[in-house]
PDB file of C-alpha atoms in Angstrom:
ATOM      1  CA  MET A 110      12.300  11.827  16.020  1.00 69.00           C
ATOM      2  CA  GLU A 111       9.168  11.247  18.390  1.00 77.00           C
ATOM      3  CA  ILE A 112       5.392  12.110  17.813  1.00 84.00           C
ATOM      4  CA  LYS A 113       5.268  15.000  19.416  1.00 85.00           C
ATOM      5  CA  GLU A 114       8.995  16.146  17.777  1.00 86.00           C
ATOM      6  CA  PHE A 115       7.450  15.199  13.929  1.00 84.00           C
ATOM      7  CA  LEU A 116       4.425  16.864  14.279  1.00 87.00           C
ATOM      8  CA  GLN A 117       5.617  20.103  16.038  1.00 88.00           C
ATOM      9  CA  LEU A 118       7.509  19.402  12.370  1.00 87.00           C
ATOM     10  CA  LEU A 119       4.319  19.119  10.407  1.00 87.00           C
ATOM     11  CA  ASN A 120       3.263  22.083  11.718  1.00 88.00           C
ATOM     12  CA  ARG A 121       5.982  24.051  11.151  1.00 89.00           C
ATOM     13  CA  LYS A 122       6.541  22.487   7.413  1.00 89.00           C
ATOM     14  CA  LYS A 123       2.405  22.526   6.010  1.00 90.00           C
ATOM     15  CA  GLN A 124       3.065  25.013   3.203  1.00 90.00           C
ATOM     16  CA  THR A 125       6.125  22.342   2.068  1.00 91.00           C
ATOM     17  CA  VAL A 126       3.685  19.077   2.589  1.00 92.00           C
ATOM     18  CA  PHE A 127       0.408  20.849   0.931  1.00 93.00           C
ATOM     19  CA  SER A 128       2.542  22.248  -1.622  1.00 92.00           C
ATOM     20  CA  VAL A 129       4.075  18.740  -2.113  1.00 93.00           C
ATOM     21  CA  LEU A 130       0.839  17.673  -2.602  1.00 93.00           C
ATOM     22  CA  PHE A 131      -0.023  20.390  -5.048  1.00 94.00           C
ATOM     23  CA  LEU A 132       2.434  19.279  -7.870  1.00 94.00           C
ATOM     24  CA  CYS A 133       2.120  15.919  -7.273  1.00 94.00           C
ATOM     25  CA  ILE A 134      -1.572  16.700  -8.007  1.00 94.00           C
ATOM     26  CA  LEU A 135      -0.865  18.926 -10.887  1.00 94.00           C
ATOM     27  CA  LEU A 136       1.886  16.467 -12.589  1.00 94.00           C
ATOM     28  CA  MET A 137      -1.232  13.773 -12.202  1.00 94.00           C
ATOM     29  CA  ALA A 138      -3.213  15.574 -14.022  1.00 93.00           C
ATOM     30  CA  ILE A 139      -0.565  16.792 -17.102  1.00 94.00           C
ATOM     31  CA  SER A 140      -0.331  12.751 -16.966  1.00 92.00           C
ATOM     32  CA  LEU A 141      -3.645  11.862 -17.872  1.00 90.00           C
ATOM     33  CA  SER A 142      -4.076  14.337 -20.845  1.00 88.00           C
ATOM     34  CA  PHE A 143      -2.040  12.801 -22.625  1.00 90.00           C
ATOM     35  CA  GLN A 144      -4.079   9.604 -22.697  1.00 89.00           C
ATOM     36  CA  SER A 145      -7.082   8.341 -24.180  1.00 90.00           C
ATOM     37  CA  PHE A 146      -9.919   8.061 -21.810  1.00 94.00           C
ATOM     38  CA  LYS A 147     -11.653   3.505 -22.934  1.00 95.00           C
ATOM     39  CA  TYR A 148     -15.035   2.875 -22.045  1.00 96.00           C
ATOM     40  CA  GLU A 149     -15.550  -1.222 -21.431  1.00 96.00           C
ATOM     41  CA  ALA A 150     -17.912  -3.483 -22.656  1.00 96.00           C
ATOM     42  CA  LYS A 151     -17.408  -6.456 -20.207  1.00 96.00           C
ATOM     43  CA  SER A 152     -19.527  -9.897 -21.332  1.00 96.00           C
ATOM     44  CA  LYS A 153     -18.859 -13.386 -19.601  1.00 95.00           C
ATOM     45  CA  ILE A 154     -19.810 -16.727 -21.141  1.00 94.00           C
ATOM     46  CA  LEU A 155     -19.575 -20.690 -19.675  1.00 91.00           C
ATOM     47  CA  LEU A 156     -17.477 -23.719 -21.556  1.00 87.00           C
ATOM     48  CA  LEU A 157     -19.500 -27.307 -21.841  1.00 81.00           C
ATOM     49  CA  GLN A 158     -18.086 -30.042 -21.914  1.00 75.00           C
ATOM     50  CA  HIS A 159     -19.357 -33.335 -22.841  1.00 70.00           C
ATOM     51  CA  ASN A 160     -16.916 -36.789 -22.435  1.00 62.00           C
ATOM     52  CA  GLY A 161     -19.969 -39.562 -21.945  1.00 57.00           C
ATOM     53  CA  GLU A 162     -21.024 -41.525 -19.400  1.00 54.00           C
ATOM     54  CA  ALA A 163     -17.969 -42.377 -18.700  1.00 49.00           C
ATOM     55  CA  THR A 164     -15.626 -39.410 -17.493  1.00 59.00           C
ATOM     56  CA  ASP A 165     -16.099 -38.491 -13.895  1.00 65.00           C
ATOM     57  CA  PRO A 166     -16.491 -35.225 -12.958  1.00 67.00           C
ATOM     58  CA  TYR A 167     -13.249 -33.921 -11.405  1.00 70.00           C
ATOM     59  CA  THR A 168     -11.624 -35.356 -14.781  1.00 72.00           C
ATOM     60  CA  ALA A 169     -13.543 -33.058 -17.059  1.00 69.00           C
ATOM     61  CA  ALA A 170     -13.438 -29.515 -14.715  1.00 72.00           C
ATOM     62  CA  LYS A 171     -10.032 -30.692 -15.692  1.00 77.00           C
ATOM     63  CA  SER A 172     -10.522 -30.779 -18.716  1.00 76.00           C
ATOM     64  CA  SER A 173     -13.194 -27.384 -18.759  1.00 77.00           C
ATOM     65  CA  GLN A 174     -10.717 -25.816 -17.648  1.00 81.00           C
ATOM     66  CA  PHE A 175      -7.630 -26.176 -19.813  1.00 83.00           C
ATOM     67  CA  ILE A 176      -9.880 -25.603 -22.475  1.00 85.00           C
ATOM     68  CA  SER A 177     -10.834 -22.502 -20.712  1.00 87.00           C
ATOM     69  CA  SER A 178      -7.616 -21.540 -19.963  1.00 88.00           C
ATOM     70  CA  LEU A 179      -6.787 -21.944 -24.494  1.00 88.00           C
ATOM     71  CA  LEU A 180      -9.237 -19.635 -25.653  1.00 90.00           C
ATOM     72  CA  ALA A 181      -8.772 -17.650 -23.590  1.00 90.00           C
ATOM     73  CA  GLN A 182      -5.171 -16.815 -24.477  1.00 91.00           C
ATOM     74  CA  VAL A 183      -5.941 -17.348 -27.580  1.00 92.00           C
ATOM     75  CA  VAL A 184      -8.638 -14.297 -28.150  1.00 93.00           C
ATOM     76  CA  THR A 185      -5.446 -12.205 -27.872  1.00 91.00           C
ATOM     77  CA  SER A 186      -3.242 -13.821 -30.480  1.00 92.00           C
ATOM     78  CA  ASN A 187      -2.685 -12.343 -33.750  1.00 91.00           C
ATOM     79  CA  SER A 188      -4.667 -14.350 -36.157  1.00 91.00           C
ATOM     80  CA  PHE A 189      -8.359 -13.856 -33.917  1.00 94.00           C
ATOM     81  CA  LEU A 190      -7.961 -10.590 -34.139  1.00 94.00           C
ATOM     82  CA  ASN A 191      -7.852 -11.621 -37.905  1.00 93.00           C
ATOM     83  CA  ASP A 192     -10.736 -13.705 -37.559  1.00 93.00           C
ATOM     84  CA  VAL A 193     -12.285 -10.851 -35.298  1.00 94.00           C
ATOM     85  CA  PHE A 194     -11.850  -8.351 -38.779  1.00 94.00           C
ATOM     86  CA  GLU A 195     -13.282 -11.046 -40.502  1.00 93.00           C
ATOM     87  CA  SER A 196     -16.591 -11.854 -38.208  1.00 91.00           C
ATOM     88  CA  GLY A 197     -18.614  -9.547 -40.050  1.00 90.00           C
ATOM     89  CA  PHE A 198     -19.969  -7.453 -37.000  1.00 94.00           C
ATOM     90  CA  ASN A 199     -18.526  -3.266 -37.405  1.00 92.00           C
ATOM     91  CA  ILE A 200     -15.294  -3.185 -36.309  1.00 94.00           C
ATOM     92  CA  ASP A 201     -12.660   0.172 -37.395  1.00 93.00           C
ATOM     93  CA  GLU A 202      -9.796  -2.000 -38.593  1.00 93.00           C
ATOM     94  CA  THR A 203      -7.907   1.770 -38.762  1.00 92.00           C
ATOM     95  CA  TYR A 204      -8.529   2.339 -35.538  1.00 94.00           C
ATOM     96  CA  PHE A 205      -5.401  -0.616 -35.133  1.00 93.00           C
ATOM     97  CA  GLY A 206      -3.408   0.657 -37.413  1.00 89.00           C
ATOM     98  CA  ASP A 207      -1.678  -0.758 -40.226  1.00 86.00           C
ATOM     99  CA  ASN A 208       1.739  -2.301 -39.368  1.00 89.00           C
ATOM    100  CA  LEU A 209       1.329  -5.405 -38.298  1.00 90.00           C
ATOM    101  CA  ASN A 210       3.756  -5.132 -34.753  1.00 91.00           C
ATOM    102  CA  THR A 211       1.159  -2.017 -33.280  1.00 92.00           C
ATOM    103  CA  ARG A 212      -1.472  -3.775 -33.755  1.00 93.00           C
ATOM    104  CA  LEU A 213      -0.908  -6.037 -32.265  1.00 93.00           C
ATOM    105  CA  LYS A 214       0.523  -3.984 -28.989  1.00 93.00           C
ATOM    106  CA  LYS A 215      -2.940  -2.027 -29.648  1.00 94.00           C
ATOM    107  CA  TRP A 216      -4.694  -5.572 -29.989  1.00 95.00           C
ATOM    108  CA  GLU A 217      -3.003  -6.428 -25.934  1.00 93.00           C
ATOM    109  CA  LYS A 218      -4.049  -3.227 -25.074  1.00 94.00           C
ATOM    110  CA  THR A 219      -7.466  -3.583 -26.202  1.00 95.00           C
ATOM    111  CA  ALA A 220      -8.896  -7.544 -25.001  1.00 95.00           C
ATOM    112  CA  GLU A 221      -8.514  -9.246 -21.842  1.00 95.00           C
ATOM    113  CA  ALA A 222      -9.789 -13.047 -21.426  1.00 94.00           C
ATOM    114  CA  ARG A 223      -9.294 -14.395 -19.116  1.00 93.00           C
ATOM    115  CA  ALA A 224     -10.825 -18.621 -17.593  1.00 91.00           C
ATOM    116  CA  ILE A 225     -12.408 -18.132 -13.918  1.00 88.00           C
ATOM    117  CA  ASN A 226     -10.294 -20.369 -11.728  1.00 79.00           C
ATOM    118  CA  ASP A 227     -11.984 -23.842 -12.556  1.00 75.00           C
ATOM    119  CA  THR A 228     -15.409 -23.397 -13.254  1.00 81.00           C
ATOM    120  CA  GLY A 229     -15.016 -23.137 -17.678  1.00 85.00           C
ATOM    121  CA  ILE A 230     -16.312 -18.892 -17.381  1.00 91.00           C
ATOM    122  CA  ILE A 231     -14.469 -17.045 -19.707  1.00 94.00           C
ATOM    123  CA  GLU A 232     -15.167 -13.086 -18.316  1.00 95.00           C
ATOM    124  CA  ILE A 233     -14.285 -11.702 -22.231  1.00 96.00           C
ATOM    125  CA  ASN A 234     -13.049  -7.577 -21.722  1.00 97.00           C
ATOM    126  CA  ILE A 235     -12.130  -4.597 -24.439  1.00 97.00           C
ATOM    127  CA  TYR A 236     -10.979  -1.639 -23.795  1.00 97.00           C
ATOM    128  CA  HIS A 237     -12.241   1.475 -26.939  1.00 96.00           C
ATOM    129  CA  THR A 238     -12.853   4.939 -27.155  1.00 95.00           C
ATOM    130  CA  ASP A 239     -15.363   3.998 -28.094  1.00 95.00           C
ATOM    131  CA  LYS A 240     -18.843   2.812 -26.555  1.00 94.00           C
ATOM    132  CA  SER A 241     -20.545   1.328 -29.745  1.00 94.00           C
ATOM    133  CA  GLN A 242     -16.747  -0.171 -31.079  1.00 96.00           C
ATOM    134  CA  SER A 243     -16.027  -1.792 -27.662  1.00 95.00           C
ATOM    135  CA  GLU A 244     -19.625  -3.465 -27.759  1.00 95.00           C
ATOM    136  CA  GLN A 245     -18.950  -4.466 -31.353  1.00 96.00           C
ATOM    137  CA  ILE A 246     -15.517  -6.080 -31.056  1.00 96.00           C
ATOM    138  CA  ASN A 247     -17.089  -8.372 -27.788  1.00 96.00           C
ATOM    139  CA  SER A 248     -19.918  -9.579 -29.608  1.00 95.00           C
ATOM    140  CA  ALA A 249     -17.800 -10.180 -31.998  1.00 96.00           C
ATOM    141  CA  ILE A 250     -15.644 -12.819 -30.619  1.00 96.00           C
ATOM    142  CA  ILE A 251     -17.958 -14.757 -28.526  1.00 95.00           C
ATOM    143  CA  ASN A 252     -19.490 -15.014 -32.185  1.00 93.00           C
ATOM    144  CA  ILE A 253     -16.091 -16.423 -32.585  1.00 93.00           C
ATOM    145  CA  ILE A 254     -15.704 -19.161 -30.464  1.00 91.00           C
ATOM    146  CA  LYS A 255     -19.119 -19.913 -30.503  1.00 89.00           C
ATOM    147  CA  THR A 256     -18.846 -20.597 -34.068  1.00 87.00           C
ATOM    148  CA  LYS A 257     -15.032 -21.268 -34.281  1.00 85.00           C
ATOM    149  CA  ASN A 258     -13.448 -22.523 -31.499  1.00 79.00           C
ATOM    150  CA  GLY A 259     -12.332 -26.269 -33.293  1.00 77.00           C
ATOM    151  CA  SER A 260      -9.855 -24.294 -35.691  1.00 79.00           C
ATOM    152  CA  TYR A 261      -7.542 -23.065 -31.967  1.00 79.00           C
ATOM    153  CA  TYR A 262      -8.777 -26.481 -29.959  1.00 73.00           C
ATOM    154  CA  GLY A 263      -9.733 -29.386 -33.062  1.00 66.00           C
ATOM    155  CA  ARG A 264     -13.330 -30.258 -31.145  1.00 62.00           C
ATOM    156  CA  THR A 265     -16.194 -28.823 -31.633  1.00 55.00           C
ATOM    157  CA  GLU A 266     -18.342 -32.247 -30.982  1.00 57.00           C
ATOM    158  CA  ASP A 267     -17.334 -31.760 -27.208  1.00 69.00           C
ATOM    159  CA  ILE A 268     -17.869 -28.645 -26.527  1.00 78.00           C
ATOM    160  CA  SER A 269     -20.966 -25.877 -26.311  1.00 82.00           C
ATOM    161  CA  ILE A 270     -20.619 -22.569 -25.592  1.00 87.00           C
ATOM    162  CA  LYS A 271     -23.834 -21.320 -23.525  1.00 91.00           C
ATOM    163  CA  VAL A 272     -23.608 -16.854 -22.943  1.00 93.00           C
ATOM    164  CA  ILE A 273     -24.130 -16.810 -19.622  1.00 93.00           C
ATOM    165  CA  ASN A 274     -23.621 -12.423 -19.636  1.00 93.00           C
ATOM    166  CA  GLU A 275     -23.965 -10.191 -23.135  1.00 94.00           C
ATOM    167  CA  PRO A 276     -22.037  -7.856 -23.633  1.00 94.00           C
ATOM    168  CA  ILE A 277     -22.087  -4.965 -21.503  1.00 95.00           C
ATOM    169  CA  VAL A 278     -20.759  -1.048 -21.928  1.00 96.00           C
ATOM    170  CA  SER A 279     -19.753   1.305 -18.548  1.00 94.00           C
ATOM    171  CA  ALA A 280     -22.098   4.586 -18.386  1.00 93.00           C
ATOM    172  CA  TRP A 281     -18.354   5.777 -18.114  1.00 92.00           C
ATOM    173  CA  PRO A 282     -14.545   5.382 -19.088  1.00 92.00           C
ATOM    174  CA  VAL A 283     -12.725   2.805 -16.878  1.00 93.00           C
ATOM    175  CA  ARG A 284      -9.022   3.551 -17.702  1.00 92.00           C
ATOM    176  CA  PRO A 285      -7.625   5.448 -16.703  1.00 91.00           C
ATOM    177  CA  ASN A 286      -9.458   5.471 -13.179  1.00 91.00           C
ATOM    178  CA  ILE A 287      -8.890   8.674 -12.334  1.00 91.00           C
ATOM    179  CA  LEU A 288      -9.713   7.981  -8.786  1.00 92.00           C
ATOM    180  CA  LEU A 289      -6.878   4.677  -8.150  1.00 94.00           C
ATOM    181  CA  ASN A 290      -4.816   7.658  -9.689  1.00 94.00           C
ATOM    182  CA  LEU A 291      -6.246  10.444  -7.570  1.00 95.00           C
ATOM    183  CA  PHE A 292      -5.469   8.341  -3.959  1.00 96.00           C
ATOM    184  CA  LEU A 293      -2.168   6.631  -4.700  1.00 96.00           C
ATOM    185  CA  THR A 294      -0.869  10.673  -6.546  1.00 95.00           C
ATOM    186  CA  ILE A 295      -2.347  12.259  -2.178  1.00 95.00           C
ATOM    187  CA  PHE A 296      -0.295   9.004  -0.627  1.00 96.00           C
ATOM    188  CA  LEU A 297       2.832   9.080  -2.792  1.00 95.00           C
ATOM    189  CA  SER A 298       2.928  12.999  -2.500  1.00 94.00           C
ATOM    190  CA  PHE A 299       2.329  12.064   1.152  1.00 94.00           C
ATOM    191  CA  MET A 300       5.423  10.143   1.765  1.00 94.00           C
ATOM    192  CA  ILE A 301       7.777  12.355  -0.330  1.00 94.00           C
ATOM    193  CA  SER A 302       7.071  15.390   1.654  1.00 92.00           C
ATOM    194  CA  PHE A 303       7.464  13.843   4.975  1.00 92.00           C
ATOM    195  CA  SER A 304      10.340  12.371   3.948  1.00 92.00           C
ATOM    196  CA  PHE A 305      11.527  15.565   3.072  1.00 92.00           C
ATOM    197  CA  ILE A 306      10.708  17.855   6.070  1.00 90.00           C
ATOM    198  CA  VAL A 307      12.695  14.900   7.855  1.00 90.00           C
ATOM    199  CA  LEU A 308      14.977  15.502   6.178  1.00 90.00           C
ATOM    200  CA  PHE A 309      15.583  19.125   5.582  1.00 89.00           C
ATOM    201  CA  PRO A 310      14.126  20.352   9.036  1.00 87.00           C
ATOM    202  CA  ASP A 311      15.384  24.104   8.161  1.00 88.00           C
ATOM    203  CA  GLU A 312      13.245  27.134   8.035  1.00 85.00           C
ATOM    204  CA  LYS A 313      15.771  28.378   4.364  1.00 86.00           C
ATOM    205  CA  TYR A 314      13.527  24.613   2.867  1.00 85.00           C
ATOM    206  CA  ASN A 315      10.534  25.761   3.149  1.00 87.00           C
ATOM    207  CA  LEU A 316       9.212  25.142   0.153  1.00 84.00           C
ATOM    208  CA  SER A 317       5.750  27.145  -1.190  1.00 82.00           C
ATOM    209  CA  VAL A 318       4.035  27.336  -4.490  1.00 77.00           C
ATOM    210  CA  TRP A 319       2.467  30.667  -4.110  1.00 71.00           C
ATOM    211  CA  PRO A 320       4.260  33.841  -2.176  1.00 67.00           C
ATOM    212  CA  LYS A 321       3.724  34.806   1.228  1.00 64.00           C
ATOM    213  CA  ARG A 322       1.090  37.223   2.911  1.00 64.00           C
ATOM    214  CA  LYS A 323       3.572  40.313   4.111  1.00 60.00           C
ATOM    215  CA  LYS A 324       2.130  41.363   6.785  1.00 54.00           C
ATOM    216  CA  LYS A 325       1.202  44.586   7.703  1.00 56.00           C
ATOM    217  CA  GLU A 326       2.778  47.643  10.017  1.00 53.00           C
ATOM    218  CA  LYS A 327       1.304  50.207  11.956  1.00 50.00           C
ATOM    219  CA  ILE A 328       3.453  52.770  10.875  1.00 50.00           C
ATOM    220  CA  VAL A 329       0.499  55.651  11.229  1.00 49.00           C
ATOM    221  CA  VAL A 330      -0.163  54.904  14.929  1.00 48.00           C
ATOM    222  CA  THR A 331       3.129  55.289  15.599  1.00 50.00           C
ATOM    223  CA  GLU A 332       4.059  57.956  14.088  1.00 51.00           C
ATOM    224  CA  LYS A 333       1.103  60.069  15.535  1.00 50.00           C
ATOM    225  CA  ILE A 334       2.565  59.959  18.256  1.00 51.00           C
ATOM    226  CA  ASN A 335       6.069  60.885  17.249  1.00 56.00           C
ATOM    227  CA  PHE A 336       4.299  64.006  15.824  1.00 50.00           C
ATOM    228  CA  ALA A 337       2.618  64.997  18.977  1.00 52.00           C
ATOM    229  CA  ASP A 338       5.732  63.632  21.332  1.00 56.00           C
ATOM    230  CA  LYS A 339       7.239  65.977  19.530  1.00 53.00           C
ATOM    231  CA  MET A 340       4.730  69.432  18.961  1.00 54.00           C
ATOM    232  CA  ASN A 341       4.771  69.318  23.143  1.00 56.00           C
ATOM    233  CA  GLU A 342       8.714  69.256  23.266  1.00 56.00           C
ATOM    234  CA  GLU A 343       9.489  72.588  20.794  1.00 55.00           C
ATOM    235  CA  LYS A 344       6.219  74.536  21.309  1.00 53.00           C
ATOM    236  CA  PRO A 345       5.164  73.943  24.935  1.00 53.00           C
ATOM    237  CA  MET A 346       0.865  75.807  25.683  1.00 51.00           C
ATOM    238  CA  ASN A 347       1.113  78.796  26.599  1.00 55.00           C
ATOM    239  CA  LYS A 348      -0.024  79.914  30.188  1.00 53.00           C
ATOM    240  CA  VAL A 349      -2.737  82.239  30.591  1.00 50.00           C
ATOM    241  CA  GLU A 350      -1.841  84.821  32.646  1.00 54.00           C
ATOM    242  CA  PHE A 351      -5.296  86.355  34.892  1.00 50.00           C
ATOM    243  CA  ALA A 352      -4.600  90.230  35.688  1.00 53.00           C
ATOM    244  CA  PRO A 353      -4.338  90.645  39.817  1.00 55.00           C
ATOM    245  CA  LYS A 354      -6.630  90.859  42.416  1.00 54.00           C
ATOM    246  CA  VAL A 355      -7.756  94.906  42.896  1.00 50.00           C
ATOM    247  CA  ASP A 356      -7.893  94.582  46.238  1.00 52.00           C
ATOM    248  CA  ALA A 357      -6.141  97.306  48.328  1.00 51.00           C
ATOM    249  CA  PHE A 358      -8.866 101.087  49.222  1.00 46.00           C
ATOM    250  CA  THR A 359      -6.263 103.336  47.721  1.00 51.00           C
ATOM    251  CA  GLU A 360      -5.895 101.354  44.535  1.00 49.00           C
ATOM    252  CA  ARG A 361      -9.561 101.885  44.154  1.00 50.00           C
ATOM    253  CA  GLY A 362      -9.914 106.207  45.250  1.00 51.00           C
ATOM    254  CA  ASP A 363      -7.147 106.671  42.848  1.00 54.00           C
ATOM    255  CA  ILE A 364      -9.098 105.071  40.420  1.00 52.00           C
ATOM    256  CA  LYS A 365     -11.567 107.401  41.524  1.00 53.00           C
ATOM    257  CA  ASN A 366      -9.845 110.699  41.789  1.00 56.00           C
ATOM    258  CA  ILE A 367      -9.331 110.431  38.075  1.00 50.00           C
ATOM    259  CA  PHE A 368     -12.744 109.976  37.288  1.00 51.00           C
ATOM    260  CA  ASP A 369     -14.073 112.697  39.553  1.00 56.00           C
ATOM    261  CA  GLN A 370     -10.646 115.154  37.608  1.00 54.00           C
ATOM    262  CA  SER A 371     -11.993 114.202  34.075  1.00 52.00           C
ATOM    263  CA  ASN A 372     -15.171 115.570  34.966  1.00 53.00           C
ATOM    264  CA  THR A 373     -14.707 118.364  36.411  1.00 52.00           C
ATOM    265  CA  LYS A 374     -13.052 119.819  33.682  1.00 50.00           C
TER     266      LYS A 374
END
């Protein structure tokens, strides 16, 4: 199909395209209404390793990368979650449930930690429905990494942890991402509608989520014209007949004689 033909088809089927778009956005809004909106608390910590003067910079960088990756992976574990609960921060344990399986799944969706390349920096992101809880959990993770990293690495004398970004809480919920979902929904709806109108170009496959407006017919004007024509046909206008002119003098004389006779009587 050429571009010109497609544009003509699109012009004829624009109501179908907008109907598909409306339905997709409606489904997105319904799905978002069943999800919990979560705030984000993010921070960054820097891991510094002290291996003495004999260690070359490349080996030290690789060692820092290994340790930061290890600690980032440990954050989402169940043992680390227990340490978070016992850290002394104000954390609501009921949010994660009572079942071990449920708690671990909830924790994996709540806490994210990743090592940034070979810099030795660990980025910590916490997602929670409550702002204060997200900040408390993030602070607890930083405190555990600073004080208990030996439980996961084993050599606390070789490394030191420095907080380079304190926990910062987002002003608005970041999950689910409404703008991203809206963009993807619009993109997918256009792809679906374009495919539909190309596969089913006939008018009988038109989609519409709102009723069409019927065009008003000018019946009144037509009836008036027909009525007027009918009246002209059935009842023609009577012609006005004028009295004939009296031009003959003889007729005038007769009239005068009649008046004279009536006066003599």
